[in-house]
GROMACS .gro file of C-alpha atoms in nm:
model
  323
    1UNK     CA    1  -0.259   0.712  -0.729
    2UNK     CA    2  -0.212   0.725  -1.104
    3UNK     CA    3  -0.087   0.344  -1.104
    4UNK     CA    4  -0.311   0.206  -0.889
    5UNK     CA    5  -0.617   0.416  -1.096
    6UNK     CA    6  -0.476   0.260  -1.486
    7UNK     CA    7  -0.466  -0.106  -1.291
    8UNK     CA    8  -0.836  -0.049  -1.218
    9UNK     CA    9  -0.910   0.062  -1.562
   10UNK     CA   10  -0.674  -0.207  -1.740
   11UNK     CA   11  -0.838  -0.452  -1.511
   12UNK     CA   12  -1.202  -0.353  -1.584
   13UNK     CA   13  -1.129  -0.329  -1.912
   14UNK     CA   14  -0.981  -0.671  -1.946
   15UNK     CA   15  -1.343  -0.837  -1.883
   16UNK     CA   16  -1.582  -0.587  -2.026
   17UNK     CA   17  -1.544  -0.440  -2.349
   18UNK     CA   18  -1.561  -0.054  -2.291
   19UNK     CA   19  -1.216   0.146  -2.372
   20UNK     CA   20  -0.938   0.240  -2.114
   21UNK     CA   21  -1.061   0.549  -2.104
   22UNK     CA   22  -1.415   0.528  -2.007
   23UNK     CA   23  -1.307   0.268  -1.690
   24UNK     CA   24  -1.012   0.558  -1.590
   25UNK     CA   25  -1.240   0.870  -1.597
   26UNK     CA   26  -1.561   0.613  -1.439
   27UNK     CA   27  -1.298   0.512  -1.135
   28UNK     CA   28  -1.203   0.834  -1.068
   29UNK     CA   29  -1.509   1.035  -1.081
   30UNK     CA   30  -1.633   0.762  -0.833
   31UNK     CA   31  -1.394   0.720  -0.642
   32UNK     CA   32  -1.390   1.130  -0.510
   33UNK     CA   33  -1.783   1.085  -0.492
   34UNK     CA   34  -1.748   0.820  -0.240
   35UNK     CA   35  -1.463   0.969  -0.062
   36UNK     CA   36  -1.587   1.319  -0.007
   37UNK     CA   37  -1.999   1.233   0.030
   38UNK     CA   38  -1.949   0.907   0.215
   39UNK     CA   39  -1.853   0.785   0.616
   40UNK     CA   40  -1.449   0.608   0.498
   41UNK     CA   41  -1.551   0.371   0.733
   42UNK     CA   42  -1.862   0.270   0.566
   43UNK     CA   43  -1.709   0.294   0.303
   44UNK     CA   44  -1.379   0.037   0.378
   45UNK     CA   45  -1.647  -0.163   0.584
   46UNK     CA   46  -1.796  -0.295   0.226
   47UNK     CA   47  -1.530  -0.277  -0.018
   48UNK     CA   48  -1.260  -0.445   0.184
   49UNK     CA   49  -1.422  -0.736   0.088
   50UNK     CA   50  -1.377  -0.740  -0.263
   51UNK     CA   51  -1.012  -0.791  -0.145
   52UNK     CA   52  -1.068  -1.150  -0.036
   53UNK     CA   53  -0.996  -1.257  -0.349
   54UNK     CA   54  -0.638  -1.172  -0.315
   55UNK     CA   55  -0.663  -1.495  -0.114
   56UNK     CA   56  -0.692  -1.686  -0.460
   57UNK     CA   57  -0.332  -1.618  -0.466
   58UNK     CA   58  -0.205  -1.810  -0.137
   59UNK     CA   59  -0.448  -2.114  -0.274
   60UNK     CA   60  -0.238  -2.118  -0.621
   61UNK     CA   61   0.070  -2.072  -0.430
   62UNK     CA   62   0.004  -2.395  -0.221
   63UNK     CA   63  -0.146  -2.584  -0.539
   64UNK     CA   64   0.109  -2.506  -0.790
   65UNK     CA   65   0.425  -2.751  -0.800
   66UNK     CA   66   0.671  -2.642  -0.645
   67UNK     CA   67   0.991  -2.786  -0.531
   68UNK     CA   68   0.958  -2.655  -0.149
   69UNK     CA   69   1.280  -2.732  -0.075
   70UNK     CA   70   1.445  -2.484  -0.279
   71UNK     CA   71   1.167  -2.257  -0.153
   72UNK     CA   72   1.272  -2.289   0.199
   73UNK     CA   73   1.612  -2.257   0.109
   74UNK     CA   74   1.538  -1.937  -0.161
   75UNK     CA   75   1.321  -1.785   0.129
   76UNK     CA   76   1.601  -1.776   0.369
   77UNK     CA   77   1.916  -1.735   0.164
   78UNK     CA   78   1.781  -1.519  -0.151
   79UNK     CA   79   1.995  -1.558  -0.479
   80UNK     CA   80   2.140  -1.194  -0.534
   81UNK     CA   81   2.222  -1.084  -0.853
   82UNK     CA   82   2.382  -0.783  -0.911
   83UNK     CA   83   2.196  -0.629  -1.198
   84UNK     CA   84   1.974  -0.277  -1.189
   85UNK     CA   85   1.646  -0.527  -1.254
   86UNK     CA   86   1.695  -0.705  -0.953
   87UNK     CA   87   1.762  -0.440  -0.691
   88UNK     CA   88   1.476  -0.222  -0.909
   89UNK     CA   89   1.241  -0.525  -0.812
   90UNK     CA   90   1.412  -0.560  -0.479
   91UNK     CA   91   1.358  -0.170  -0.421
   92UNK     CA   92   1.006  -0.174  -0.518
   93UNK     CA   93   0.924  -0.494  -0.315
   94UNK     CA   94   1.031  -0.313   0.005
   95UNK     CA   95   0.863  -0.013  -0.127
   96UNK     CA   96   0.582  -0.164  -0.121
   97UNK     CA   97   0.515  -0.245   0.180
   98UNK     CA   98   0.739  -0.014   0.410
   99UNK     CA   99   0.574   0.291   0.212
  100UNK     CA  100   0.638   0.666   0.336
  101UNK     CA  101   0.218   0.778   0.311
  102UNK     CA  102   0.170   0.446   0.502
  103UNK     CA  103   0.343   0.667   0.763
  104UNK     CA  104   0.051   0.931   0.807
  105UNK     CA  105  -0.208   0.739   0.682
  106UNK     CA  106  -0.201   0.518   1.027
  107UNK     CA  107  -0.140   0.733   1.245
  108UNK     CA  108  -0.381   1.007   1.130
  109UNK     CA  109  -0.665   0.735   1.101
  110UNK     CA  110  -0.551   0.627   1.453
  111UNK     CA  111  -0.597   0.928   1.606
  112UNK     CA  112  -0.962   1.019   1.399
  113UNK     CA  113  -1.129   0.703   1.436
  114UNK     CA  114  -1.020   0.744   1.825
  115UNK     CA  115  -1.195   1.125   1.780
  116UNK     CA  116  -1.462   1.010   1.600
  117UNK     CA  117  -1.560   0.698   1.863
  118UNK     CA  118  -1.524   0.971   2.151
  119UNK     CA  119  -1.263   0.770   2.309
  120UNK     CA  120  -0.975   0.989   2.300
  121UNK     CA  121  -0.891   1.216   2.588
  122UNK     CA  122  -0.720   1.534   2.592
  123UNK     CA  123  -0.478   1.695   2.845
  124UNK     CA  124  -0.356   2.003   2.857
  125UNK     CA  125  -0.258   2.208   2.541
  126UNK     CA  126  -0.420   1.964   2.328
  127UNK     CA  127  -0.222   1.668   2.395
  128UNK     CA  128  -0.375   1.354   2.408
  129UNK     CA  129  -0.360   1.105   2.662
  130UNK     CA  130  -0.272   0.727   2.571
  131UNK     CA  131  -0.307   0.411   2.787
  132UNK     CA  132  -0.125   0.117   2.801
  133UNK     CA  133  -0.417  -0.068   2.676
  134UNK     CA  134  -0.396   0.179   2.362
  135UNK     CA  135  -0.013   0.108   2.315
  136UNK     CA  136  -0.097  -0.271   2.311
  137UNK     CA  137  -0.425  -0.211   2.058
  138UNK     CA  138  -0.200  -0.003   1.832
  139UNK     CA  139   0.062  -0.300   1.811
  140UNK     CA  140  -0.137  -0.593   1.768
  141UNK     CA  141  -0.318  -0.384   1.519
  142UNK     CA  142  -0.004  -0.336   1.347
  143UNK     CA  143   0.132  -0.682   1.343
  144UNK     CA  144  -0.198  -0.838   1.246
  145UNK     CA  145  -0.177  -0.624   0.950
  146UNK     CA  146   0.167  -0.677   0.841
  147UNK     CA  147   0.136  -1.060   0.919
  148UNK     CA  148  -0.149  -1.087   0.615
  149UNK     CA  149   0.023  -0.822   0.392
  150UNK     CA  150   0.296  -1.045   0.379
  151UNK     CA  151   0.172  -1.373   0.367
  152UNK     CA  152  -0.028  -1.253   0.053
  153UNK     CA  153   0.294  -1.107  -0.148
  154UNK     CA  154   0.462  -1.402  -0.023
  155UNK     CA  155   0.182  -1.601  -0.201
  156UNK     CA  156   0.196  -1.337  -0.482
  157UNK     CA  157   0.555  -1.450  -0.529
  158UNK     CA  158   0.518  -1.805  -0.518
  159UNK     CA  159   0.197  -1.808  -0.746
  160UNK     CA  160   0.353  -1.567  -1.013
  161UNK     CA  161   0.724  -1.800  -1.014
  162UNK     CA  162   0.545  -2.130  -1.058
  163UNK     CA  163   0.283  -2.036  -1.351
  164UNK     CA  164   0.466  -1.744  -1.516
  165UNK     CA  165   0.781  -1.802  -1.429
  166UNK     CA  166   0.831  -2.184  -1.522
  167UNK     CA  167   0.651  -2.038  -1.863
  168UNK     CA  168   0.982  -1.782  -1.900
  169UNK     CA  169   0.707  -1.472  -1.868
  170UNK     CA  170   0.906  -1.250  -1.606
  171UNK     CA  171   0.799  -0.948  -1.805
  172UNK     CA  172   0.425  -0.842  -1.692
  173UNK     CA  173   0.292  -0.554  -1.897
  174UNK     CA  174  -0.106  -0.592  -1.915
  175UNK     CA  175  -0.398  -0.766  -1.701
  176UNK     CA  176  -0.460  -1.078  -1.959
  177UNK     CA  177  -0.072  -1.179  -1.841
  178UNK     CA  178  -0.108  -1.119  -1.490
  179UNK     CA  179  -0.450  -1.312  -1.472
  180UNK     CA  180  -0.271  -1.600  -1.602
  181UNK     CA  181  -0.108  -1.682  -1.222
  182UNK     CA  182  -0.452  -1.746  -1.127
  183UNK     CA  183  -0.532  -2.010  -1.420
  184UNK     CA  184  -0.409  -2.313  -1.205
  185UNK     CA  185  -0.703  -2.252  -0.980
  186UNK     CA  186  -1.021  -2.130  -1.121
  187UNK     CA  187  -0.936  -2.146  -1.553
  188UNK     CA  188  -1.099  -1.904  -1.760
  189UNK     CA  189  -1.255  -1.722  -1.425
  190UNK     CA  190  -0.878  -1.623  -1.358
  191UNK     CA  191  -0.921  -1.288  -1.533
  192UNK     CA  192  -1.226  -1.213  -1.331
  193UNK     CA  193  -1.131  -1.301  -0.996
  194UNK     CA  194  -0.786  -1.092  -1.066
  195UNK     CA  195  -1.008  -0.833  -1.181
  196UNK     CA  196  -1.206  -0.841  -0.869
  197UNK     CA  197  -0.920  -0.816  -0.683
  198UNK     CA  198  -0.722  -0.572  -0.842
  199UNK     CA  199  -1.046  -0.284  -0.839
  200UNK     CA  200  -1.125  -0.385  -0.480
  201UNK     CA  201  -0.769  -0.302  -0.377
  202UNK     CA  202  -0.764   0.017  -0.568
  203UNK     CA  203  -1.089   0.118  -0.423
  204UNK     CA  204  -0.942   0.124  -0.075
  205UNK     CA  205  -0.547   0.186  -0.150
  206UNK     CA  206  -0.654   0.498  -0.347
  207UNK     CA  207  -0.845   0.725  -0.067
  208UNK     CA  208  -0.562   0.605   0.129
  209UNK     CA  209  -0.284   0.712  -0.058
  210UNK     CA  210  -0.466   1.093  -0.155
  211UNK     CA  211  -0.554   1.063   0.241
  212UNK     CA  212  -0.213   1.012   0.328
  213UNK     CA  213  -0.131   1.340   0.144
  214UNK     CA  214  -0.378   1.539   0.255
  215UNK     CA  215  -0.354   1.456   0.618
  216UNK     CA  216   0.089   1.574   0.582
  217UNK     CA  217  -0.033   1.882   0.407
  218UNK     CA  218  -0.350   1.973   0.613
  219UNK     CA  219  -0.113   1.911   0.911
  220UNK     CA  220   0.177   2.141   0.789
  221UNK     CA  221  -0.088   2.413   0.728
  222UNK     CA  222  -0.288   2.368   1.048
  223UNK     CA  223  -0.596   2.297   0.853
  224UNK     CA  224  -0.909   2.097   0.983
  225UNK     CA  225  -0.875   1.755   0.827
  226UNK     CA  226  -1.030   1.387   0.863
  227UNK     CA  227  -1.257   1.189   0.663
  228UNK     CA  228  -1.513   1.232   0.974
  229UNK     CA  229  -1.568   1.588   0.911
  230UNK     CA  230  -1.820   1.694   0.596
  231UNK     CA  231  -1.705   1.876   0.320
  232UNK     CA  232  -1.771   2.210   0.456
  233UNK     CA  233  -1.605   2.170   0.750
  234UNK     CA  234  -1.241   2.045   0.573
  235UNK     CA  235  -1.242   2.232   0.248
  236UNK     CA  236  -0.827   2.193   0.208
  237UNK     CA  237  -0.858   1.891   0.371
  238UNK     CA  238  -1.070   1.753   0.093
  239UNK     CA  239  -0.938   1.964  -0.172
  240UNK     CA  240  -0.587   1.798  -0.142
  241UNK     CA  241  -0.771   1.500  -0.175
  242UNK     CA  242  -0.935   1.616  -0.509
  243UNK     CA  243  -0.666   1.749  -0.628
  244UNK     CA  244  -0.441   1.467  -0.589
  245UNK     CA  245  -0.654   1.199  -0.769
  246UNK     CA  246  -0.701   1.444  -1.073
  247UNK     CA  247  -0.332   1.446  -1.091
  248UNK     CA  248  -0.336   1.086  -1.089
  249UNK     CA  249  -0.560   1.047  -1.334
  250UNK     CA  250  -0.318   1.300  -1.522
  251UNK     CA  251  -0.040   1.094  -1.504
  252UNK     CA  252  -0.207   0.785  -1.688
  253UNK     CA  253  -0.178   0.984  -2.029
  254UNK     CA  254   0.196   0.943  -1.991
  255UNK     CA  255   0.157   0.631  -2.247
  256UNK     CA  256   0.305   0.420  -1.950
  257UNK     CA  257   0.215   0.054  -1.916
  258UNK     CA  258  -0.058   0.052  -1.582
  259UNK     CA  259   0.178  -0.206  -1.392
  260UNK     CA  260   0.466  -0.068  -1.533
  261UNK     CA  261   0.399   0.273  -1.334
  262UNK     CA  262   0.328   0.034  -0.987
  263UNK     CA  263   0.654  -0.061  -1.019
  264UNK     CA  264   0.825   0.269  -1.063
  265UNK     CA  265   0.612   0.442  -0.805
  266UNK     CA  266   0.672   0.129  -0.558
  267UNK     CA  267   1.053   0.197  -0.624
  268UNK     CA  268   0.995   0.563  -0.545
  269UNK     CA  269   0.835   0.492  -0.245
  270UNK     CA  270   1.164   0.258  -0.125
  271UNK     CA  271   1.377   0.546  -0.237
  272UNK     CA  272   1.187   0.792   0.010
  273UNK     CA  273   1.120   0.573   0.298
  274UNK     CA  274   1.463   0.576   0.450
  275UNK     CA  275   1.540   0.892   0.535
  276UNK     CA  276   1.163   0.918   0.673
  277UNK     CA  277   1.251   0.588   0.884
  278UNK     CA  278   1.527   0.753   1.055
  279UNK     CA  279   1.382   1.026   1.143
  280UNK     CA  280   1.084   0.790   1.302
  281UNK     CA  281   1.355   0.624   1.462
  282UNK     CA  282   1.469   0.976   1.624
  283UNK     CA  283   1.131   1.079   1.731
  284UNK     CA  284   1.043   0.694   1.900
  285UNK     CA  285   1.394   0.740   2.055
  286UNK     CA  286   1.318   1.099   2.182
  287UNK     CA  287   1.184   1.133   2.516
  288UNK     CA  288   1.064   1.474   2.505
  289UNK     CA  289   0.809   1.363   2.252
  290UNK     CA  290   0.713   0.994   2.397
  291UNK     CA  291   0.776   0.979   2.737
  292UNK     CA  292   0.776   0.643   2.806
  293UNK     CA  293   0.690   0.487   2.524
  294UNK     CA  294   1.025   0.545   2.366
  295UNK     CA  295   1.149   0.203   2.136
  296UNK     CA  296   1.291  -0.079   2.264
  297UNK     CA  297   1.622  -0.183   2.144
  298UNK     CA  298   1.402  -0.472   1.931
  299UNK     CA  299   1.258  -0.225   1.790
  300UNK     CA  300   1.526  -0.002   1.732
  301UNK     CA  301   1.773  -0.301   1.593
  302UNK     CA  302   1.453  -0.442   1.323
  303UNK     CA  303   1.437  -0.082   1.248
  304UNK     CA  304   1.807   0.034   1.159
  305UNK     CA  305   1.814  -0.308   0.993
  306UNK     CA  306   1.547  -0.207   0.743
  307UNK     CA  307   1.735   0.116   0.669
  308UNK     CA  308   2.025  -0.035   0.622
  309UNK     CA  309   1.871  -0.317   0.364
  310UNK     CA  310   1.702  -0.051   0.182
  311UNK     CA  311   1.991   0.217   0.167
  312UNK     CA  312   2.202  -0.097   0.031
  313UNK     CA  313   1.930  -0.175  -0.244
  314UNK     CA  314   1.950   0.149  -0.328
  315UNK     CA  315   2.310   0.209  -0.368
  316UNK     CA  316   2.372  -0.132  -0.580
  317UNK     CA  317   2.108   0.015  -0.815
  318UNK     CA  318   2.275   0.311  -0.892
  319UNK     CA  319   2.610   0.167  -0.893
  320UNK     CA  320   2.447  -0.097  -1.157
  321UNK     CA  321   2.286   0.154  -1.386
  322UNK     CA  322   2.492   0.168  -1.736
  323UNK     CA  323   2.633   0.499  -1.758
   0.00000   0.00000   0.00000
């Protein structure tokens, strides 16, 4: 939350000339306004537009020079190199997008926008009832998902290793270098249009990520919770919320570099997904809690394969760390 709040404010600040602070405090402040006073759905249903631009990124990636080749062949059979920077970027790269509050956040949201659209049915002792039909939703709404996640950091990639890369940038500290990925395509709009992008992300990852915490917590402590219920109705629910951004905000006076702190907390997130992932892995397996809907042995394969990946990243970092 506190990454993803300083890359809003470094963002903002990079095209309008008010101080770090002002955008950081501005963010936040609106940010829990719109979370606790406002529908989430109306609220995604506007802003997850600003993220469009993030498409900028797969037109660079096509229009920049590449030898495509060696990107096939890079793609397919990746050039390891056994350093702490490269399994710290590797780390955070699968952190990224195999993250642990990604875990409650979808199926919490599953399960409330199914509440809140009076379409889910409940059996005895508050169990509810799911169709085939729901199974099949839940999976294309998954892959969908994943499919454009990736094809934009796989875009990201490309775009950033054929503008800063062939310049010998492979350090990225501020906005004003970042932005520079996008020059290739729009000029001196790049900073704006990364800009764009970066605050429209934030203003949907955040809730998300605060969500995600608030839904394991309100869960543990049997609390009402969901962003369909008013304030009064999900006090805890929406104090964990409130609480969690503040921190956030917090951790920005830490005099650490806004993209800096993505990547640590990115690599903290692939740290903690793996033992989170197996225990997924136990529950899909476990009959007692899905019935039949228990994994396949696709599933089950793709998933041990991840773990394993990610446990491997791990250890080589550690072993590579100067002592």
């Amino acid at each position: 939350i506190g990454a993803s709040l300083g890359a809003m404010a470094a963002s903002a600040e990079l095209i309008f000339e008010f101080p770090f602070i002002f955008w950081l405090i501005g963010f936040t402040v609106f940010i829990l306004f719109l979370e606790i006073f406002l529908s989430y759905r109306v609220y995604a249903r506007y802003l997850k537009f600003l993220t469009l631009t993030l498409l900028a990124y797969v037109v660079v990636a096509i229009m920049v020079n590449h030898d495509w080749s060696e990107v096939l062949r890079s793609t397919f059979i990746p050039k390891i190199i056994f350093t702490e920077t490269f399994f710290l970027s590797l780390i955070a790269i699968l952190g990224t997008n195999i993250s642990p509050y990604l875990f409650f956040w979808q199926a919490s949201e599953e399960v409330e926008e199914a509440v809140e659209a009076g379409k889910l049915r409940i059996m005895g002792r508050g169990i509810p009832k799911v169709t085939k039909r729901d199974v099949l939703s839940l999976k294309q709404d998954t892959t969908i998902g994943m499919l454009f996640s990736n094809i934009i950091v796989f875009s990201i990639c490309l775009a950033a290793a054929g503008t800063l890369g062939k310049s010998g940038l492979t350090l990225v500290f501020t906005p004003t270098e970042a932005a520079r990925a996008l020059e290739p395509l729009v000029g001196s709009w790049a900073s704006i249009l990364f800009a764009l992008g970066v605050i429209g992300s934030g203003l949907l990852v955040v809730p998300v990520l605060s969500g995600s915490a608030s839904y394991a917590i309100s869960e543990s402590f049997g609390w009402k919770e969901g962003f369909y219920r008013k304030f009064d109705k999900a006090h805890g629910f929406y104090g964990v919320i409130t609480i969690a951004t503040l921190v956030g905000l917090l951790v920005n006076f830490l005099s650490i570099p806004p993209f800096q702190m993505l990547i640590y907390a990115a690599a903290i997130n692939g740290l903690l997904a793996p033992p989170l992932l197996i225990l997924i892995l136990l529950i899909a397996n476990n009959k007692k809690i899905m019935g039949k809907y228990t994994n396949n042995w696709l599933s089950n394969f793709l998933g041990g394969l991840i773990i394993l990946l990610m446990l491997a990243a791990t250890g080589f970092f550690f072993l590579r760390l100067p002592l």
